[in-house]
Amino acid sequence: MTANHHILLRALRCQPTERAPAWIMRQAGRYLPEYRALRRRAGDFLTLCKTPELAVEATLQPLRRFPLDAAIIFSDILTIPDAMGLGLRMEEGEGPRFAKPLRSDAGIRALRAPDPERGLRYVLDAVQLARRELNGSVPLIGFAGSPWTLAVYMVEGAGGGEFARSLKFAREQPQSMRRLLRLLAESVAEYLNAQIAHGAEVVMLFDTWGGLLGGDYEKFSLDHIAAVINSLDRTVPVIVFAKDAGAHLESIAACGCDAIGVDAGTCLADARRRVGGRIALQGNLAPEILLRNNAAELESAVRAILDSHPAPGHIFNLGHGILPATNPEMVQKMLDAVRCHPTLAHPPTPC
Ligand code: 1CP
């Protein structure tokens, strides 16, 4: 078992740490040449996800290179809609696509919550195997998409767009959308509880598209995140990643989560003032800064973030997933800069 005093777990409980722990959203992925080779070996992305030995290899690859304070299971948020039978395909350079997107109330009524022990067995096996391989070195994070973010992909049938169709669906057929969100909340809670039962030591909900909702954010996204958290086996901390939802930090802090993953547009010092002292904050370097290949600029951006939140209760991360064009050497420099920046008892500096 990972010791309870691991730096990531302490930071998630807002306990004192000697420095901010650090990991990277999408730390396993296309910016690593060894990941690209592994995906070629697997043949395609979904086979990589669905073969536990290969998914565990992808999970461990970034940890062999970098001094990271967490592992995140290699998988995708779209495993649930795939297990519901929507026919997921992941085309190279195109992103995800569903053969059978949801376009009607009848389509939603026909859906059932997948039994994770059966339809998502491959993820649970990967979680269990990853825990064994990590052997207590760093905690393993399990994850799922938020109900709203999953609903967006299921209604649109593809990623990468403006998502006008799902917003229209939510506004014109709110009852059907709520039916879908309730089913997804149930599915996500069962899936995360199964990941916890198989060894996940932290769980994270990715609400990548909640920010699209503006004033309807609580109704269509946050209320369903709260329902998921309310049904979780609360032996492990829960992180909610909230992209473009900086306006709602106070209500996110009240949804039952232990930590909020904040995007690069949110000032950490401000966020801390707004959420109080009991919720940890994770983030929030803009991933684009790594693309500039300018070590001095990168180091000062890292320092500015750490100074804006002297902590306790801060986990260093990016404000969104690392970009495929990132040079891995810059990742090393970023993590070195975090490691040599002790947690000082000074007041936060404004962003
Ligand atoms: O070609 C490839 O190899 C596929 C690229 C890829 C990868 C590496 C996809 C397709 N998913 C993943 C892995 C993944 N996805 C992880 C792995 C664990 C890690 O190392 O962090 C995680 C946590 C995710 C989560 C995920 N998938 C999110 C939420 C986080 C975020 O970045 O906002 C979302 C929105 C997705 C959907 C998805 N999957 C893949 C792509 C290209 C996308 C985005 C599609 C779009 O543009 O809308």
mmCIF file of C-alpha atoms and ligand atoms in Angstrom:
data_model
loop_
_atom_site.group_PDB
_atom_site.id
_atom_site.type_symbol
_atom_site.label_atom_id
_atom_site.label_comp_id
_atom_site.label_asym_id
_atom_site.label_seq_id
_atom_site.Cartn_x
_atom_site.Cartn_y
_atom_site.Cartn_z
ATOM 1 C CA MET A 1 0.000 0.000 0.000
ATOM 2 C CA THR A 2 1.105 3.537 -0.674
ATOM 3 C CA ALA A 3 1.953 5.159 2.622
ATOM 4 C CA ASN A 4 -0.786 7.497 3.757
ATOM 5 C CA HIS A 5 1.817 10.196 4.239
ATOM 6 C CA HIS A 6 2.730 10.361 0.544
ATOM 7 C CA ILE A 7 3.214 14.009 -0.434
ATOM 8 C CA LEU A 8 0.313 13.981 -2.923
ATOM 9 C CA LEU A 9 -2.133 12.572 -0.376
ATOM 10 C CA ARG A 10 -1.012 15.068 2.255
ATOM 11 C CA ALA A 11 -1.438 17.987 -0.159
ATOM 12 C CA LEU A 12 -4.907 16.707 -1.100
ATOM 13 C CA ARG A 13 -5.812 16.846 2.610
ATOM 14 C CA CYS A 14 -4.344 20.378 2.849
ATOM 15 C CA GLN A 15 -1.696 19.129 5.286
ATOM 16 C CA PRO A 16 1.790 20.691 5.304
ATOM 17 C CA THR A 17 4.237 19.512 2.626
ATOM 18 C CA GLU A 18 7.897 20.410 2.105
ATOM 19 C CA ARG A 19 7.139 21.415 -1.514
ATOM 20 C CA ALA A 20 4.197 21.192 -3.885
ATOM 21 C CA PRO A 21 3.713 17.666 -5.288
ATOM 22 C CA ALA A 22 3.569 17.592 -9.100
ATOM 23 C CA TRP A 23 2.058 15.492 -11.860
ATOM 24 C CA ILE A 24 0.870 16.308 -15.369
ATOM 25 C CA MET A 25 -2.569 15.950 -16.923
ATOM 26 C CA ARG A 26 -2.217 13.544 -19.891
ATOM 27 C CA GLN A 27 1.294 12.673 -18.678
ATOM 28 C CA ALA A 28 1.171 9.435 -20.689
ATOM 29 C CA GLY A 29 0.656 10.329 -24.308
ATOM 30 C CA ARG A 30 1.727 11.521 -27.672
ATOM 31 C CA TYR A 31 4.540 13.899 -26.607
ATOM 32 C CA LEU A 32 6.567 10.841 -25.523
ATOM 33 C CA PRO A 33 8.335 8.883 -28.301
ATOM 34 C CA GLU A 34 8.043 5.690 -26.240
ATOM 35 C CA TYR A 35 4.241 6.197 -26.086
ATOM 36 C CA ARG A 36 4.048 6.582 -29.860
ATOM 37 C CA ALA A 37 6.069 3.372 -30.264
ATOM 38 C CA LEU A 38 3.777 1.552 -27.811
ATOM 39 C CA ARG A 39 0.660 2.699 -29.645
ATOM 40 C CA ARG A 40 2.184 1.468 -32.935
ATOM 41 C CA ARG A 41 2.862 -1.873 -31.245
ATOM 42 C CA ALA A 42 -0.751 -2.027 -30.021
ATOM 43 C CA GLY A 43 -2.019 -1.130 -33.502
ATOM 44 C CA ASP A 44 -4.415 1.585 -32.315
ATOM 45 C CA PHE A 45 -5.420 3.633 -29.305
ATOM 46 C CA LEU A 46 -8.434 1.560 -28.206
ATOM 47 C CA THR A 47 -6.475 -1.702 -28.295
ATOM 48 C CA LEU A 48 -3.859 0.026 -26.143
ATOM 49 C CA CYS A 49 -6.573 1.012 -23.632
ATOM 50 C CA LYS A 50 -8.207 -2.424 -23.693
ATOM 51 C CA THR A 51 -5.045 -4.501 -23.186
ATOM 52 C CA PRO A 52 -4.199 -4.156 -19.471
ATOM 53 C CA GLU A 53 -0.465 -4.990 -19.832
ATOM 54 C CA LEU A 54 -0.070 -2.302 -22.516
ATOM 55 C CA ALA A 55 -2.209 0.253 -20.645
ATOM 56 C CA VAL A 56 -0.024 -0.301 -17.558
ATOM 57 C CA GLU A 57 3.119 0.145 -19.651
ATOM 58 C CA ALA A 58 1.735 3.503 -20.902
ATOM 59 C CA THR A 59 0.884 4.449 -17.290
ATOM 60 C CA LEU A 60 4.454 3.769 -16.150
ATOM 61 C CA GLN A 61 6.350 5.343 -19.080
ATOM 62 C CA PRO A 62 6.288 8.957 -17.825
ATOM 63 C CA LEU A 63 7.310 7.799 -14.330
ATOM 64 C CA ARG A 64 10.460 6.160 -15.696
ATOM 65 C CA ARG A 65 11.541 9.487 -17.176
ATOM 66 C CA PHE A 66 10.329 12.106 -14.739
ATOM 67 C CA PRO A 67 10.159 12.630 -10.959
ATOM 68 C CA LEU A 68 6.352 12.647 -10.822
ATOM 69 C CA ASP A 69 4.382 12.398 -7.591
ATOM 70 C CA ALA A 70 1.439 10.444 -9.042
ATOM 71 C CA ALA A 71 0.549 7.885 -11.677
ATOM 72 C CA ILE A 72 -2.751 8.150 -13.572
ATOM 73 C CA ILE A 73 -4.203 5.027 -15.086
ATOM 74 C CA PHE A 74 -3.893 5.049 -18.872
ATOM 75 C CA SER A 75 -7.421 5.012 -20.267
ATOM 76 C CA ASP A 76 -9.926 7.532 -21.611
ATOM 77 C CA ILE A 77 -13.097 9.206 -20.388
ATOM 78 C CA LEU A 78 -15.020 7.689 -23.319
ATOM 79 C CA THR A 79 -14.819 4.103 -22.005
ATOM 80 C CA ILE A 80 -18.301 4.481 -20.423
ATOM 81 C CA PRO A 81 -20.164 5.502 -23.601
ATOM 82 C CA ASP A 82 -18.214 2.780 -25.411
ATOM 83 C CA ALA A 83 -19.410 0.203 -22.842
ATOM 84 C CA MET A 84 -22.978 1.541 -23.332
ATOM 85 C CA GLY A 85 -22.747 0.452 -26.974
ATOM 86 C CA LEU A 86 -22.301 3.761 -28.822
ATOM 87 C CA GLY A 87 -19.553 2.297 -31.004
ATOM 88 C CA LEU A 88 -16.413 4.336 -30.216
ATOM 89 C CA ARG A 89 -13.724 4.720 -32.855
ATOM 90 C CA MET A 90 -10.538 6.684 -32.315
ATOM 91 C CA GLU A 91 -9.081 7.723 -35.665
ATOM 92 C CA GLU A 92 -5.521 8.960 -35.726
ATOM 93 C CA GLY A 93 -5.415 12.750 -36.025
ATOM 94 C CA GLU A 94 -9.227 12.914 -35.957
ATOM 95 C CA GLY A 95 -10.099 12.292 -32.318
ATOM 96 C CA PRO A 96 -13.003 10.245 -30.994
ATOM 97 C CA ARG A 97 -16.095 9.354 -33.018
ATOM 98 C CA PHE A 98 -19.259 7.452 -32.120
ATOM 99 C CA ALA A 99 -21.013 5.304 -34.726
ATOM 100 C CA LYS A 100 -24.336 5.750 -32.886
ATOM 101 C CA PRO A 101 -24.606 9.221 -31.345
ATOM 102 C CA LEU A 102 -27.622 10.011 -29.150
ATOM 103 C CA ARG A 103 -30.168 12.163 -30.881
ATOM 104 C CA SER A 104 -33.510 11.363 -29.218
ATOM 105 C CA ASP A 105 -35.264 10.717 -25.944
ATOM 106 C CA ALA A 106 -35.965 7.148 -27.130
ATOM 107 C CA GLY A 107 -32.215 6.613 -27.633
ATOM 108 C CA ILE A 108 -31.577 7.829 -24.096
ATOM 109 C CA ARG A 109 -34.331 5.652 -22.600
ATOM 110 C CA ALA A 110 -32.803 2.590 -24.259
ATOM 111 C CA LEU A 111 -29.425 3.081 -22.518
ATOM 112 C CA ARG A 112 -28.368 1.129 -19.426
ATOM 113 C CA ALA A 113 -25.583 1.784 -16.920
ATOM 114 C CA PRO A 114 -22.762 -0.651 -17.740
ATOM 115 C CA ASP A 115 -21.670 -3.112 -15.066
ATOM 116 C CA PRO A 116 -17.997 -2.121 -14.650
ATOM 117 C CA GLU A 117 -17.019 -5.635 -13.549
ATOM 118 C CA ARG A 118 -18.100 -6.852 -16.982
ATOM 119 C CA GLY A 119 -18.105 -4.083 -19.598
ATOM 120 C CA LEU A 120 -15.122 -2.198 -18.139
ATOM 121 C CA ARG A 121 -13.201 -5.152 -16.762
ATOM 122 C CA TYR A 122 -10.107 -4.189 -18.792
ATOM 123 C CA VAL A 123 -9.814 -0.864 -16.902
ATOM 124 C CA LEU A 124 -10.192 -2.560 -13.515
ATOM 125 C CA ASP A 125 -7.564 -5.156 -14.461
ATOM 126 C CA ALA A 126 -5.209 -2.355 -15.541
ATOM 127 C CA VAL A 127 -5.791 -0.500 -12.243
ATOM 128 C CA GLN A 128 -5.007 -3.633 -10.250
ATOM 129 C CA LEU A 129 -1.901 -4.435 -12.278
ATOM 130 C CA ALA A 130 -0.662 -0.831 -12.157
ATOM 131 C CA ARG A 131 -0.967 -0.823 -8.357
ATOM 132 C CA ARG A 132 1.084 -3.981 -8.185
ATOM 133 C CA GLU A 133 3.783 -2.556 -10.501
ATOM 134 C CA LEU A 134 3.927 0.776 -8.668
ATOM 135 C CA ASN A 135 4.525 -1.122 -5.467
ATOM 136 C CA GLY A 136 3.735 1.836 -3.229
ATOM 137 C CA SER A 137 6.119 4.286 -4.948
ATOM 138 C CA VAL A 138 3.467 6.900 -5.856
ATOM 139 C CA PRO A 139 -0.339 6.930 -5.552
ATOM 140 C CA LEU A 140 -2.433 5.774 -8.505
ATOM 141 C CA ILE A 141 -5.167 8.117 -9.756
ATOM 142 C CA GLY A 142 -8.299 6.616 -11.309
ATOM 143 C CA PHE A 143 -10.618 8.827 -13.339
ATOM 144 C CA ALA A 144 -13.813 9.323 -15.303
ATOM 145 C CA GLY A 145 -15.467 12.095 -17.302
ATOM 146 C CA SER A 146 -18.141 14.201 -15.607
ATOM 147 C CA PRO A 147 -21.708 13.318 -16.617
ATOM 148 C CA TRP A 148 -22.050 16.544 -18.663
ATOM 149 C CA THR A 149 -18.715 16.112 -20.467
ATOM 150 C CA LEU A 150 -19.634 12.529 -21.400
ATOM 151 C CA ALA A 151 -23.120 13.638 -22.516
ATOM 152 C CA VAL A 152 -21.539 16.234 -24.834
ATOM 153 C CA TYR A 153 -19.529 13.556 -26.682
ATOM 154 C CA MET A 154 -22.502 11.179 -26.781
ATOM 155 C CA VAL A 155 -24.867 13.752 -28.287
ATOM 156 C CA GLU A 156 -22.320 15.284 -30.685
ATOM 157 C CA GLY A 157 -20.925 11.948 -31.793
ATOM 158 C CA ALA A 158 -17.416 13.441 -32.103
ATOM 159 C CA GLY A 159 -14.930 15.705 -30.340
ATOM 160 C CA GLY A 160 -13.131 18.818 -31.406
ATOM 161 C CA GLY A 161 -16.165 20.933 -32.315
ATOM 162 C CA GLU A 162 -18.122 23.770 -30.775
ATOM 163 C CA PHE A 163 -20.681 21.436 -29.246
ATOM 164 C CA ALA A 164 -23.682 23.491 -30.375
ATOM 165 C CA ARG A 165 -25.832 20.384 -30.733
ATOM 166 C CA SER A 166 -25.523 19.304 -27.096
ATOM 167 C CA LEU A 167 -26.173 22.835 -25.792
ATOM 168 C CA LYS A 168 -29.274 23.023 -28.002
ATOM 169 C CA PHE A 169 -30.413 19.597 -26.804
ATOM 170 C CA ALA A 170 -29.976 20.655 -23.146
ATOM 171 C CA ARG A 171 -31.966 23.855 -23.670
ATOM 172 C CA GLU A 172 -34.731 22.404 -25.863
ATOM 173 C CA GLN A 173 -35.134 18.996 -24.213
ATOM 174 C CA PRO A 174 -33.966 19.566 -20.629
ATOM 175 C CA GLN A 175 -35.912 16.582 -19.270
ATOM 176 C CA SER A 176 -34.254 14.158 -21.698
ATOM 177 C CA MET A 177 -30.856 15.682 -21.008
ATOM 178 C CA ARG A 178 -31.436 15.319 -17.269
ATOM 179 C CA ARG A 179 -32.461 11.680 -17.774
ATOM 180 C CA LEU A 180 -29.158 11.103 -19.591
ATOM 181 C CA LEU A 181 -27.161 12.961 -16.934
ATOM 182 C CA ARG A 182 -28.741 10.940 -14.117
ATOM 183 C CA LEU A 183 -27.884 7.687 -15.897
ATOM 184 C CA LEU A 184 -24.334 8.903 -16.479
ATOM 185 C CA ALA A 185 -23.971 9.975 -12.832
ATOM 186 C CA GLU A 186 -24.988 6.471 -11.758
ATOM 187 C CA SER A 187 -22.615 4.867 -14.296
ATOM 188 C CA VAL A 188 -19.678 7.118 -13.365
ATOM 189 C CA ALA A 189 -20.158 6.500 -9.619
ATOM 190 C CA GLU A 190 -20.242 2.718 -10.107
ATOM 191 C CA TYR A 191 -17.220 2.881 -12.392
ATOM 192 C CA LEU A 192 -15.174 4.997 -9.955
ATOM 193 C CA ASN A 193 -16.192 2.836 -6.997
ATOM 194 C CA ALA A 194 -14.998 -0.209 -8.952
ATOM 195 C CA GLN A 195 -11.672 1.553 -9.693
ATOM 196 C CA ILE A 196 -11.337 2.323 -5.965
ATOM 197 C CA ALA A 197 -12.135 -1.299 -5.074
ATOM 198 C CA HIS A 198 -9.381 -2.434 -7.497
ATOM 199 C CA GLY A 199 -6.749 -0.071 -6.103
ATOM 200 C CA ALA A 200 -7.209 3.555 -7.244
ATOM 201 C CA GLU A 201 -5.987 5.750 -4.361
ATOM 202 C CA VAL A 202 -7.336 9.061 -5.668
ATOM 203 C CA VAL A 203 -10.113 9.626 -8.198
ATOM 204 C CA MET A 204 -10.521 12.531 -10.567
ATOM 205 C CA LEU A 205 -13.546 13.750 -12.514
ATOM 206 C CA PHE A 206 -12.744 15.582 -15.750
ATOM 207 C CA ASP A 207 -15.353 18.244 -16.421
ATOM 208 C CA THR A 208 -13.700 19.545 -19.564
ATOM 209 C CA TRP A 209 -16.852 21.014 -21.116
ATOM 210 C CA GLY A 210 -18.811 22.327 -18.092
ATOM 211 C CA GLY A 211 -17.539 25.814 -18.899
ATOM 212 C CA LEU A 212 -19.674 25.840 -22.086
ATOM 213 C CA LEU A 213 -22.824 26.050 -19.985
ATOM 214 C CA GLY A 214 -22.513 29.577 -18.575
ATOM 215 C CA GLY A 215 -25.467 30.212 -16.249
ATOM 216 C CA ASP A 216 -26.708 26.619 -16.660
ATOM 217 C CA TYR A 217 -23.466 25.194 -15.261
ATOM 218 C CA GLU A 218 -24.862 24.086 -11.920
ATOM 219 C CA LYS A 219 -28.068 22.622 -13.337
ATOM 220 C CA PHE A 220 -26.457 20.525 -16.068
ATOM 221 C CA SER A 221 -22.955 19.887 -14.777
ATOM 222 C CA LEU A 222 -22.186 20.540 -11.130
ATOM 223 C CA ASP A 223 -25.364 19.032 -9.640
ATOM 224 C CA HIS A 224 -24.561 15.739 -11.383
ATOM 225 C CA ILE A 225 -20.911 15.849 -10.279
ATOM 226 C CA ALA A 226 -22.203 16.297 -6.701
ATOM 227 C CA ALA A 227 -24.489 13.260 -7.192
ATOM 228 C CA VAL A 228 -21.493 11.168 -8.310
ATOM 229 C CA ILE A 229 -19.373 12.261 -5.343
ATOM 230 C CA ASN A 230 -22.238 11.606 -2.969
ATOM 231 C CA SER A 231 -22.340 7.955 -4.119
ATOM 232 C CA LEU A 232 -18.587 7.358 -3.902
ATOM 233 C CA ASP A 233 -16.768 5.185 -1.445
ATOM 234 C CA ARG A 234 -15.177 8.104 0.396
ATOM 235 C CA THR A 235 -12.019 6.377 1.532
ATOM 236 C CA VAL A 236 -10.076 8.173 -1.224
ATOM 237 C CA PRO A 237 -9.769 11.878 -2.115
ATOM 238 C CA VAL A 238 -11.715 13.242 -5.097
ATOM 239 C CA ILE A 239 -10.382 15.887 -7.511
ATOM 240 C CA VAL A 240 -12.756 17.771 -9.835
ATOM 241 C CA PHE A 241 -11.078 19.294 -12.896
ATOM 242 C CA ALA A 242 -13.147 22.290 -13.908
ATOM 243 C CA LYS A 243 -12.082 23.854 -17.188
ATOM 244 C CA ASP A 244 -13.408 27.334 -17.960
ATOM 245 C CA ALA A 245 -15.527 27.234 -14.809
ATOM 246 C CA GLY A 246 -13.552 29.806 -12.804
ATOM 247 C CA ALA A 247 -16.762 31.773 -12.221
ATOM 248 C CA HIS A 248 -18.208 28.857 -10.208
ATOM 249 C CA LEU A 249 -15.333 28.029 -7.847
ATOM 250 C CA GLU A 250 -17.369 28.660 -4.685
ATOM 251 C CA SER A 251 -20.094 26.222 -5.687
ATOM 252 C CA ILE A 252 -17.584 23.635 -6.943
ATOM 253 C CA ALA A 253 -15.879 23.824 -3.538
ATOM 254 C CA ALA A 254 -19.234 22.905 -1.964
ATOM 255 C CA CYS A 255 -19.890 19.835 -4.196
ATOM 256 C CA GLY A 256 -18.156 17.412 -1.840
ATOM 257 C CA CYS A 257 -14.766 17.238 -3.620
ATOM 258 C CA ASP A 258 -11.407 17.369 -1.827
ATOM 259 C CA ALA A 259 -9.576 19.287 -4.558
ATOM 260 C CA ILE A 260 -10.345 21.442 -7.577
ATOM 261 C CA GLY A 261 -8.202 21.255 -10.714
ATOM 262 C CA VAL A 262 -8.118 24.812 -12.022
ATOM 263 C CA ASP A 263 -7.382 25.959 -15.553
ATOM 264 C CA ALA A 264 -4.667 28.414 -16.555
ATOM 265 C CA GLY A 265 -7.121 31.315 -16.731
ATOM 266 C CA THR A 266 -7.743 31.235 -12.973
ATOM 267 C CA CYS A 267 -5.468 33.008 -10.465
ATOM 268 C CA LEU A 268 -4.540 30.550 -7.693
ATOM 269 C CA ALA A 269 -4.250 33.239 -4.997
ATOM 270 C CA ASP A 270 -7.720 34.444 -5.912
ATOM 271 C CA ALA A 271 -9.078 30.903 -6.074
ATOM 272 C CA ARG A 272 -7.703 30.204 -2.594
ATOM 273 C CA ARG A 273 -9.383 33.302 -1.176
ATOM 274 C CA ARG A 274 -12.660 32.249 -2.744
ATOM 275 C CA VAL A 275 -12.753 28.566 -1.712
ATOM 276 C CA GLY A 276 -11.370 28.870 1.834
ATOM 277 C CA GLY A 277 -8.708 26.677 3.433
ATOM 278 C CA ARG A 278 -10.212 23.196 3.364
ATOM 279 C CA ILE A 279 -10.147 22.406 -0.378
ATOM 280 C CA ALA A 280 -6.874 21.655 -2.174
ATOM 281 C CA LEU A 281 -6.148 23.359 -5.497
ATOM 282 C CA GLN A 282 -4.405 21.697 -8.423
ATOM 283 C CA GLY A 283 -2.846 23.469 -11.390
ATOM 284 C CA ASN A 284 -2.365 25.589 -13.334
ATOM 285 C CA LEU A 285 0.505 26.300 -15.754
ATOM 286 C CA ALA A 286 -0.683 27.033 -19.306
ATOM 287 C CA PRO A 287 0.453 24.016 -21.382
ATOM 288 C CA GLU A 288 1.392 26.365 -24.252
ATOM 289 C CA ILE A 289 4.309 27.765 -22.185
ATOM 290 C CA LEU A 290 6.116 24.427 -22.593
ATOM 291 C CA LEU A 291 5.939 24.779 -26.385
ATOM 292 C CA ARG A 292 8.089 27.920 -26.405
ATOM 293 C CA ASN A 293 11.243 25.934 -25.520
ATOM 294 C CA ASN A 294 12.466 28.809 -23.382
ATOM 295 C CA ALA A 295 13.785 27.400 -20.089
ATOM 296 C CA ALA A 296 14.148 30.769 -18.312
ATOM 297 C CA GLU A 297 10.617 31.814 -19.201
ATOM 298 C CA LEU A 298 9.265 28.412 -18.143
ATOM 299 C CA GLU A 299 11.072 28.498 -14.796
ATOM 300 C CA SER A 300 9.787 31.951 -13.992
ATOM 301 C CA ALA A 301 6.222 30.913 -14.931
ATOM 302 C CA VAL A 302 6.526 27.915 -12.558
ATOM 303 C CA ARG A 303 7.863 30.161 -9.785
ATOM 304 C CA ALA A 304 5.034 32.651 -10.291
ATOM 305 C CA ILE A 305 2.481 29.872 -9.805
ATOM 306 C CA LEU A 306 4.201 28.479 -6.715
ATOM 307 C CA ASP A 307 4.554 31.971 -5.225
ATOM 308 C CA SER A 308 0.896 32.710 -5.889
ATOM 309 C CA HIS A 309 0.000 29.743 -3.674
ATOM 310 C CA PRO A 310 2.579 29.124 -0.903
ATOM 311 C CA ALA A 311 0.182 26.465 0.406
ATOM 312 C CA PRO A 312 -0.470 23.971 2.097
ATOM 313 C CA GLY A 313 -3.018 22.410 -0.210
ATOM 314 C CA HIS A 314 -1.459 22.967 -3.641
ATOM 315 C CA ILE A 315 -0.661 20.292 -6.214
ATOM 316 C CA PHE A 316 1.349 21.586 -9.148
ATOM 317 C CA ASN A 317 -0.024 20.599 -12.563
ATOM 318 C CA LEU A 318 -0.849 22.108 -15.927
ATOM 319 C CA GLY A 319 -4.088 24.015 -16.462
ATOM 320 C CA HIS A 320 -5.077 21.461 -19.126
ATOM 321 C CA GLY A 321 -3.572 18.382 -20.777
ATOM 322 C CA ILE A 322 0.011 18.481 -22.036
ATOM 323 C CA LEU A 323 0.151 19.167 -25.788
ATOM 324 C CA PRO A 324 1.479 16.501 -28.190
ATOM 325 C CA ALA A 325 4.130 18.906 -29.605
ATOM 326 C CA THR A 326 5.772 19.388 -26.173
ATOM 327 C CA ASN A 327 9.493 18.653 -25.930
ATOM 328 C CA PRO A 328 10.004 16.173 -23.039
ATOM 329 C CA GLU A 329 13.150 18.099 -21.987
ATOM 330 C CA MET A 330 10.951 21.047 -21.065
ATOM 331 C CA VAL A 331 8.870 18.753 -18.860
ATOM 332 C CA GLN A 332 12.013 17.790 -16.952
ATOM 333 C CA LYS A 333 12.923 21.462 -16.518
ATOM 334 C CA MET A 334 9.410 22.261 -15.298
ATOM 335 C CA LEU A 335 9.482 19.474 -12.687
ATOM 336 C CA ASP A 336 13.023 20.435 -11.569
ATOM 337 C CA ALA A 337 11.774 23.985 -11.031
ATOM 338 C CA VAL A 338 8.909 22.715 -8.852
ATOM 339 C CA ARG A 339 11.202 20.445 -6.840
ATOM 340 C CA CYS A 340 13.698 23.151 -5.972
ATOM 341 C CA HIS A 341 11.000 25.601 -4.861
ATOM 342 C CA PRO A 342 10.299 24.957 -1.176
ATOM 343 C CA THR A 343 6.949 25.773 0.365
ATOM 344 C CA LEU A 344 7.621 29.062 2.118
ATOM 345 C CA ALA A 345 5.533 30.671 4.758
ATOM 346 C CA HIS A 346 4.916 33.884 2.886
ATOM 347 C CA PRO A 347 1.646 35.452 1.842
ATOM 348 C CA PRO A 348 0.398 34.603 -1.636
ATOM 349 C CA THR A 349 1.432 36.975 -4.401
ATOM 350 C CA PRO A 350 -1.362 38.095 -6.696
ATOM 351 C CA CYS A 351 -1.254 36.670 -10.237
HETATM 352 O O1 1CP B 1 -3.805 9.107 -30.658
HETATM 353 C C1 1CP B 1 -3.767 8.782 -29.473
HETATM 354 O O2 1CP B 1 -2.806 8.150 -28.955
HETATM 355 C C2 1CP B 1 -4.958 9.118 -28.674
HETATM 356 C C3 1CP B 1 -4.794 10.365 -27.913
HETATM 357 C C4 1CP B 1 -5.445 10.168 -26.564
HETATM 358 C C5 1CP B 1 -4.787 9.861 -25.364
HETATM 359 C C6 1CP B 1 -3.302 9.692 -25.120
HETATM 360 C C7 1CP B 1 -6.825 10.182 -26.306
HETATM 361 C C8 1CP B 1 -7.914 10.383 -27.305
HETATM 362 N N1 1CP B 1 -7.019 9.897 -24.978
HETATM 363 C C9 1CP B 1 -5.804 9.704 -24.365
HETATM 364 C C10 1CP B 1 -5.577 9.318 -22.964
HETATM 365 C C11 1CP B 1 -6.298 10.060 -21.908
HETATM 366 N N2 1CP B 1 -7.460 10.779 -22.063
HETATM 367 C C12 1CP B 1 -5.920 10.086 -20.560
HETATM 368 C C13 1CP B 1 -4.751 9.250 -20.071
HETATM 369 C C14 1CP B 1 -4.141 9.356 -18.796
HETATM 370 C C15 1CP B 1 -3.107 10.474 -18.677
HETATM 371 O O3 1CP B 1 -1.915 10.217 -18.926
HETATM 372 O O4 1CP B 1 -3.497 11.570 -18.274
HETATM 373 C C16 1CP B 1 -6.862 10.916 -19.888
HETATM 374 C C17 1CP B 1 -6.892 11.332 -18.427
HETATM 375 C C18 1CP B 1 -7.813 11.322 -20.841
HETATM 376 C C19 1CP B 1 -8.994 12.145 -20.521
HETATM 377 C C20 1CP B 1 -9.788 12.751 -21.612
HETATM 378 N N3 1CP B 1 -10.114 12.224 -22.836
HETATM 379 C C21 1CP B 1 -10.441 14.017 -21.509
HETATM 380 C C22 1CP B 1 -10.439 14.873 -20.265
HETATM 381 C C23 1CP B 1 -9.194 15.614 -20.036
HETATM 382 C C24 1CP B 1 -8.895 16.758 -20.964
HETATM 383 O O5 1CP B 1 -7.786 16.773 -21.486
HETATM 384 O O6 1CP B 1 -9.751 17.651 -21.085
HETATM 385 C C25 1CP B 1 -11.117 14.251 -22.710
HETATM 386 C C26 1CP B 1 -11.946 15.480 -23.069
HETATM 387 C C27 1CP B 1 -10.916 13.127 -23.549
HETATM 388 C C28 1CP B 1 -11.517 12.872 -24.882
HETATM 389 C C29 1CP B 1 -10.466 12.597 -25.881
HETATM 390 N N4 1CP B 1 -9.802 11.419 -25.971
HETATM 391 C C30 1CP B 1 -8.857 11.481 -26.949
HETATM 392 C C31 1CP B 1 -8.916 12.787 -27.517
HETATM 393 C C32 1CP B 1 -8.074 13.279 -28.667
HETATM 394 C C33 1CP B 1 -9.911 13.487 -26.822
HETATM 395 C C34 1CP B 1 -10.305 14.954 -27.015
HETATM 396 C C35 1CP B 1 -11.274 15.095 -28.131
HETATM 397 C C36 1CP B 1 -11.749 16.524 -28.333
HETATM 398 O O7 1CP B 1 -11.009 17.300 -28.946
HETATM 399 O O8 1CP B 1 -12.856 16.844 -27.892
#
